mmCIF file of C-alpha atoms in Angstrom:
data_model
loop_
_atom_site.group_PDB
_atom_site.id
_atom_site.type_symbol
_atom_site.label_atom_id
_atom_site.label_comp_id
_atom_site.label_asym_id
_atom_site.label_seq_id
_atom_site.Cartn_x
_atom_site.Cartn_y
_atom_site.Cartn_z
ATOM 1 C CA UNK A 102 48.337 79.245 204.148
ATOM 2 C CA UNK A 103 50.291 80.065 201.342
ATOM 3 C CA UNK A 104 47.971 82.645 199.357
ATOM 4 C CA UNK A 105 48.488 84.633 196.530
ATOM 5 C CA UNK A 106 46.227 87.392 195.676
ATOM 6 C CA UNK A 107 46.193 89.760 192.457
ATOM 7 C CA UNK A 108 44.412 93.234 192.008
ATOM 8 C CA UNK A 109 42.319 94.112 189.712
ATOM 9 C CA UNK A 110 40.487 90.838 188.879
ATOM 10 C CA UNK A 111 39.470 92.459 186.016
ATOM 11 C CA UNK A 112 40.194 95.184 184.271
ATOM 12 C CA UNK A 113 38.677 97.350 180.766
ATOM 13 C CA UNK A 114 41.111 99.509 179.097
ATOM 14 C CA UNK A 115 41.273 101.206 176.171
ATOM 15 C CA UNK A 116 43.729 100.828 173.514
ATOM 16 C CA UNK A 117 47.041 102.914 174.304
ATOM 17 C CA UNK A 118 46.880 103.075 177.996
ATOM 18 C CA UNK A 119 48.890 101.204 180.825
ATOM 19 C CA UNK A 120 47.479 99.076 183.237
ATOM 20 C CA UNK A 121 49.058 98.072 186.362
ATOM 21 C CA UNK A 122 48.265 94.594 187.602
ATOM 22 C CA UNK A 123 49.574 93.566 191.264
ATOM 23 C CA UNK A 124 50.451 90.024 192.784
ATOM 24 C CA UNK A 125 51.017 90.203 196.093
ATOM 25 C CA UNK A 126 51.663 86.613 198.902
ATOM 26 C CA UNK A 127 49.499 87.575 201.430
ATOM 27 C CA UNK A 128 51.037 84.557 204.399
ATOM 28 C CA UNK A 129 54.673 84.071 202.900
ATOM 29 C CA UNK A 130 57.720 85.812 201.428
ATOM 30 C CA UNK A 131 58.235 85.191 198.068
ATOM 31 C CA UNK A 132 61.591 85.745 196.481
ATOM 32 C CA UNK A 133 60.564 84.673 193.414
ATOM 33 C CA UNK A 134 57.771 85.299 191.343
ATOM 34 C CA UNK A 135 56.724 84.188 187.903
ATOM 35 C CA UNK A 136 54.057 86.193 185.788
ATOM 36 C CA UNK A 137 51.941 84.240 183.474
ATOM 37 C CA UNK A 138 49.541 84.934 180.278
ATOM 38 C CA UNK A 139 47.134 83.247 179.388
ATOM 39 C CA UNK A 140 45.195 82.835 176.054
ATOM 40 C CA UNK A 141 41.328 81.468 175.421
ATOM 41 C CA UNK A 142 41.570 77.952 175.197
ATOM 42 C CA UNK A 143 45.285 77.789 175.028
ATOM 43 C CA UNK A 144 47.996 76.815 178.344
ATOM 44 C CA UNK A 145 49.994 79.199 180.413
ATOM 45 C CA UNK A 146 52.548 80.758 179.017
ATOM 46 C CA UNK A 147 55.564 82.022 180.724
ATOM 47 C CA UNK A 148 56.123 85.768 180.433
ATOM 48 C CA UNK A 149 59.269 86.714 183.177
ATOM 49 C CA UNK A 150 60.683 85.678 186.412
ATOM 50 C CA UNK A 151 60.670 88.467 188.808
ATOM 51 C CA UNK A 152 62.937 88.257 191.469
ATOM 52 C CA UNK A 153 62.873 90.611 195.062
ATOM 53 C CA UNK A 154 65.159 93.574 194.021
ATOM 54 C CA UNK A 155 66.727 93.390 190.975
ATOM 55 C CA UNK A 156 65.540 93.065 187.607
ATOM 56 C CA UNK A 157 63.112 90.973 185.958
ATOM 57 C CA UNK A 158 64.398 88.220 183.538
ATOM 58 C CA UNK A 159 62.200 87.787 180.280
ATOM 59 C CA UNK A 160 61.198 85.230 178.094
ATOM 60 C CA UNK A 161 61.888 85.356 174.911
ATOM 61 C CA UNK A 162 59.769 87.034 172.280
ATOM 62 C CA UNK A 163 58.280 89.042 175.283
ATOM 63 C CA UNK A 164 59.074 92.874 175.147
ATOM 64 C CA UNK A 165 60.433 93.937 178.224
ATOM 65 C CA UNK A 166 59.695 97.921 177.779
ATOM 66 C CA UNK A 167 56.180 96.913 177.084
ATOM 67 C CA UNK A 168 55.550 94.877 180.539
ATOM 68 C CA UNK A 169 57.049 96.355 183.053
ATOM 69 C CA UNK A 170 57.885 94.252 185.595
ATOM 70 C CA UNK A 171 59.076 95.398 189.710
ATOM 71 C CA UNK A 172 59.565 92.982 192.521
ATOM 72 C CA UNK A 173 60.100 96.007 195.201
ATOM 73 C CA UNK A 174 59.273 93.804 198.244
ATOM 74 C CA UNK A 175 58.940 90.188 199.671
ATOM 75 C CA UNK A 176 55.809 90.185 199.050
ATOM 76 C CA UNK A 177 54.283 92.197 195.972
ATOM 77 C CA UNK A 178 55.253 92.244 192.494
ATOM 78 C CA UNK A 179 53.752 94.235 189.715
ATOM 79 C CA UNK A 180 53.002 93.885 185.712
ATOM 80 C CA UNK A 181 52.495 97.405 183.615
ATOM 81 C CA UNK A 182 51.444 96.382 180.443
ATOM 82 C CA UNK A 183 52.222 99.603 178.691
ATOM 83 C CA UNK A 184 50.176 101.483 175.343
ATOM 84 C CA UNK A 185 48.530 98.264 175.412
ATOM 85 C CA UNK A 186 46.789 97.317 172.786
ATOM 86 C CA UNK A 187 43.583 94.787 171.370
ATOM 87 C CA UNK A 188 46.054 92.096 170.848
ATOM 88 C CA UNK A 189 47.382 92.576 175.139
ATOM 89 C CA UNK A 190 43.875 90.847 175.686
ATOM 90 C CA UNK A 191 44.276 88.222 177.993
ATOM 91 C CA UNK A 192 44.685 86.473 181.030
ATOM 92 C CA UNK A 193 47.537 87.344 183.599
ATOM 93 C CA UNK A 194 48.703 85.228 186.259
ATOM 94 C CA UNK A 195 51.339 85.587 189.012
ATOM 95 C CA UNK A 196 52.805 82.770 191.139
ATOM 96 C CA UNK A 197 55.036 82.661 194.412
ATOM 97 C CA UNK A 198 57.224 79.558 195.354
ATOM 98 C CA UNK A 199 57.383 78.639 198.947
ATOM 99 C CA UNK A 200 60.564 76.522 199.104
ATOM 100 C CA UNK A 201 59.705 73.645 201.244
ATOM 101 C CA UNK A 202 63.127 71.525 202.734
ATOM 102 C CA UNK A 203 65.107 72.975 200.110
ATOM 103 C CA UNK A 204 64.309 70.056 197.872
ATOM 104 C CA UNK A 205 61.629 70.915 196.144
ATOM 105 C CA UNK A 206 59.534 74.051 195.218
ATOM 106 C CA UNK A 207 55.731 74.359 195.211
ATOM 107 C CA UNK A 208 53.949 77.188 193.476
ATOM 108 C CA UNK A 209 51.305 79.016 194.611
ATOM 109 C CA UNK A 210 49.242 81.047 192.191
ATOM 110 C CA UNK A 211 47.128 83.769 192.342
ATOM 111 C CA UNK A 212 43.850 84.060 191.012
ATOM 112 C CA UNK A 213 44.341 85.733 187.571
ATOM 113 C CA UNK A 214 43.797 89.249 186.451
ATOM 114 C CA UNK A 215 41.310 89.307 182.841
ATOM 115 C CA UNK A 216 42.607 92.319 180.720
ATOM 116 C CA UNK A 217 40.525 93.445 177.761
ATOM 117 C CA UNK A 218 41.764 95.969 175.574
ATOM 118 C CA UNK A 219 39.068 97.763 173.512
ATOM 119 C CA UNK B 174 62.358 69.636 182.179
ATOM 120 C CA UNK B 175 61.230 66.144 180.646
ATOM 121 C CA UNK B 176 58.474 66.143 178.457
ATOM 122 C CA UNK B 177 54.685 64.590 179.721
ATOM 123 C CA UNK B 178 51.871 63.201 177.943
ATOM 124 C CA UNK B 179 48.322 63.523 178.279
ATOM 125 C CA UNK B 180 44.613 62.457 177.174
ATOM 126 C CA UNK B 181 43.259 65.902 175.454
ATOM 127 C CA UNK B 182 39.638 64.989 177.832
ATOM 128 C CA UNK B 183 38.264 62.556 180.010
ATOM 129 C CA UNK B 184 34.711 62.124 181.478
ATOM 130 C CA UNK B 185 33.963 60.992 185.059
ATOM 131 C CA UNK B 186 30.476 60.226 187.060
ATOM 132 C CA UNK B 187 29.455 62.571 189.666
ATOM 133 C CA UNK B 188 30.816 60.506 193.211
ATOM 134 C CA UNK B 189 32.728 57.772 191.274
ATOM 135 C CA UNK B 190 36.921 57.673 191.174
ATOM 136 C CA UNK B 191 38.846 59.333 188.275
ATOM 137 C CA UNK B 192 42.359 58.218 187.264
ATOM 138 C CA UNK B 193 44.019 60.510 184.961
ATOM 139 C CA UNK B 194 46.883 59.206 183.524
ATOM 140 C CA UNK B 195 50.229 61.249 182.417
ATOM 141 C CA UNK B 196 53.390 59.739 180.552
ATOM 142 C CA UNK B 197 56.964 61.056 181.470
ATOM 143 C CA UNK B 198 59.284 58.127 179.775
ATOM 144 C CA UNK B 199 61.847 60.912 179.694
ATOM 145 C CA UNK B 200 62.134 61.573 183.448
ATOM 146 C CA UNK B 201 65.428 61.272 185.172
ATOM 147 C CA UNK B 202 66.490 60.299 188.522
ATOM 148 C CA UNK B 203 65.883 63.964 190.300
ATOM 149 C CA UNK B 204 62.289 64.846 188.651
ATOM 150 C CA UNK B 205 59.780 65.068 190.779
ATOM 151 C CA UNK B 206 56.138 64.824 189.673
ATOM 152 C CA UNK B 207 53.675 67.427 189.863
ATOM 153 C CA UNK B 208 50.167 68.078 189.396
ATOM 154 C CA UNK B 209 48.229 71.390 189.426
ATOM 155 C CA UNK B 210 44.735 72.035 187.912
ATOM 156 C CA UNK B 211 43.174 74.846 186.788
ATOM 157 C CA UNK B 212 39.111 75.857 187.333
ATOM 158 C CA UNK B 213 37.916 77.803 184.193
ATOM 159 C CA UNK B 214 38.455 81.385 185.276
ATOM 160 C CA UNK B 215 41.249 81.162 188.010
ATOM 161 C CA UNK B 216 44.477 80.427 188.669
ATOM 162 C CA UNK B 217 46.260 76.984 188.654
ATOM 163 C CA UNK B 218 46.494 75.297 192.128
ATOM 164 C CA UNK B 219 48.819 72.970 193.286
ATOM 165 C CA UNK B 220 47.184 69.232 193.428
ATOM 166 C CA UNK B 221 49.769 66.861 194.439
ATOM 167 C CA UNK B 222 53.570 65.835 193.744
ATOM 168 C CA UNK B 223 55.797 62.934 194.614
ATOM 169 C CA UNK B 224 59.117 61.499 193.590
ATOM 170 C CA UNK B 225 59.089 57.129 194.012
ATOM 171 C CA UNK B 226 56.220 56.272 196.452
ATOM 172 C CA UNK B 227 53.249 57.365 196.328
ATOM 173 C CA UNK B 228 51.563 59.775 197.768
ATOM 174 C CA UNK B 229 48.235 60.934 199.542
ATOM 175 C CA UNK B 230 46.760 64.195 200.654
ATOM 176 C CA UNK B 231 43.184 65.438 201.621
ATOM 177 C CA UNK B 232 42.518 66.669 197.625
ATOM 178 C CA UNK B 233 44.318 63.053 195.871
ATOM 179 C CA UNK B 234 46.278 60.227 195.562
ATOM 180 C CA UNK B 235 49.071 60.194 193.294
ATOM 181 C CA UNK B 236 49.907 56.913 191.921
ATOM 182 C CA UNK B 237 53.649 56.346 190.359
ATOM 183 C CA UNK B 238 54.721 53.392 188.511
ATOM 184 C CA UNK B 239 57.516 51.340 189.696
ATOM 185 C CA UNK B 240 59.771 52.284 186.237
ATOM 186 C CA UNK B 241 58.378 56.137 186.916
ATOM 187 C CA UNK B 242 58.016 56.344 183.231
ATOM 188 C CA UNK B 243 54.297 56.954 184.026
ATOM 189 C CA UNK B 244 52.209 58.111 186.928
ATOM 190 C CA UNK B 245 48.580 58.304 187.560
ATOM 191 C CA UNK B 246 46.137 60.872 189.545
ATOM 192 C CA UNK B 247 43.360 59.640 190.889
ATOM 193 C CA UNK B 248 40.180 61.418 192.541
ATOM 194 C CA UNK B 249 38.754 59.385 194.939
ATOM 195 C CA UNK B 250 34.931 60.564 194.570
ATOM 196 C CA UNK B 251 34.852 63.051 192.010
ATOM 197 C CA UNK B 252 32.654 66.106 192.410
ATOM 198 C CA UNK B 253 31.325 68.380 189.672
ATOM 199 C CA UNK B 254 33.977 71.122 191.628
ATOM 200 C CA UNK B 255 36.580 68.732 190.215
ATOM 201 C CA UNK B 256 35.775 69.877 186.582
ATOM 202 C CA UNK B 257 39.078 71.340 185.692
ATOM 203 C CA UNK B 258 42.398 70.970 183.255
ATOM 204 C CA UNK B 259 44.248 68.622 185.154
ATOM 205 C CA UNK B 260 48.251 69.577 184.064
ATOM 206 C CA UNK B 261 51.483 66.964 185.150
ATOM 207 C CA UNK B 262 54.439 68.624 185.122
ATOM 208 C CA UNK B 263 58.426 67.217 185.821
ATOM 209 C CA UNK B 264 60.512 69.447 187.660
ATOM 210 C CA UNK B 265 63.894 68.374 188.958
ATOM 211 C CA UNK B 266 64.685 69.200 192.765
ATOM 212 C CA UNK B 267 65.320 72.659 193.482
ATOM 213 C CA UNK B 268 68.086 74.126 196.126
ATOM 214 C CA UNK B 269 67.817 77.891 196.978
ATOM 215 C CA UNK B 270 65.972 78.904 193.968
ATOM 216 C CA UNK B 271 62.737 78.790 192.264
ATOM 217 C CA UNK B 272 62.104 77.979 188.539
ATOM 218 C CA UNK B 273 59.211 77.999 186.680
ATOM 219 C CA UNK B 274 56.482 75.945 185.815
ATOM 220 C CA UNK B 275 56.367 74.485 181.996
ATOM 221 C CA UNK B 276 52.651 73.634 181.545
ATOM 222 C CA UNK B 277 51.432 71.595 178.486
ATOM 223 C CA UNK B 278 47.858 71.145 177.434
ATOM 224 C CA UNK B 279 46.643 69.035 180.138
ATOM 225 C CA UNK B 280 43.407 66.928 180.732
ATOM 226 C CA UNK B 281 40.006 68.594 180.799
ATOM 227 C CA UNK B 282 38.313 66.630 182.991
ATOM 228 C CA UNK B 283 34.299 66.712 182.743
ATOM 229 C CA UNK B 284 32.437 65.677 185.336
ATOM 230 C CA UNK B 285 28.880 64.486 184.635
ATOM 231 C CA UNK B 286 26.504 64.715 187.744
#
């Protein structure tokens, strides 16, 4: 149990257009989910907290109009990285937290979308 | 969230334990200890976690000092599928809502077959 998938796996863009990743808990609702970036060599980085049906809280130094963030359901939230550009390059990864006894909180994460911007 | 401390790298023998150590001597009372690691290419996943005792599941044993200022993962019989960044991270109990995960550099574990 408690998978989280993303779509595309990868994805080739070129510089200027939008790209739509999606995270989606395919066995559990999620509330809350956290979008990640990742650079070569470097540790996840935090980008926004998305939370079911309001609006996305950001990290700072991370543009909000550029990655567009919507938690419409339980169960999917997307990232649109907008007019994105060579430096956008990079790994994305979503999480989901399955609350277990209220206690504590376990994070499940999905498998990582690899964005290249040409 | 309390900072943790970790070896850059460590090496292991194919089929022999691994113990990979973390340092927390910030933690407080309510931080529980996590581990996740990451496979080159995909997606951190959730290892282990404990609070006083330790703790076993079917992927590791997590080992945590009596003081808690310290706490120690260990791999029973390594596998080269084990090569991953190994990442410890405090996170004080939750109720009702989710928080983030703070990941530092972790240990890149190599495992030689």
């Amino acid at each position: 149990g408690a998978v989280v998938s993303q779509h595309p796996s990868r994805v080739i863009c070129k510089s200027g257009t939008s790209v739509k990743i999606e995270c989606r808990s395919l066995d559990f609702q999620a509330t809350t989910m956290f979008w990640y970036r990742q650079f070569p060599k470097q540790s996840l980085m935090l980008m926004a907290t998305s939370n079911e049906g309001s609006k996305a809280t950001y990290e700072q130094g991370v543009e909000k109009d550029k990655f567009l963030i919507n938690h419409a359901s339980l169960t999917l939230s997307t990232l649109t990285v907008t007019s994105a550009h060579p430096e956008d390059s990079s790994f994305y990864i979503c999480s989901a937290s399955l609350l277990a006894g209220g206690y504590t909180d376990t994070q499940y994460f999905g498998p990582g979308t690899r964005l290249t911007v040409l | 969230d309390a900072k943790t401390t970790q070896p850059n790298s460590m090496e292991s023998n194919e089929e022999e334990p691994v113990h990979l150590p973390c340092n927390h001597s910030t933690i407080s009372g309510t931080d529980y200890i996590h581990w996740y690691r990451q496979l080159p290419s995909q997606g951190p996943e959730y290892v282990i976690h404990g609070l006083t005792s330790n703790v076993n599941n079917r992927m590791a044993s997590l080992a945590i000092a009596e003081d808690r200022k310290s706490s120690t993962l260990i791999l029973h019989r390594a596998t080269l599928r084990d090569a991953a960044v190994y990442y410890c991270i405090l996170r004080k109990s939750t109720s009702g809502s989710a928080r983030q995960l703070t990941f530092g550099s972790g240990t890149q574990l190599t495992v030689l077959p």
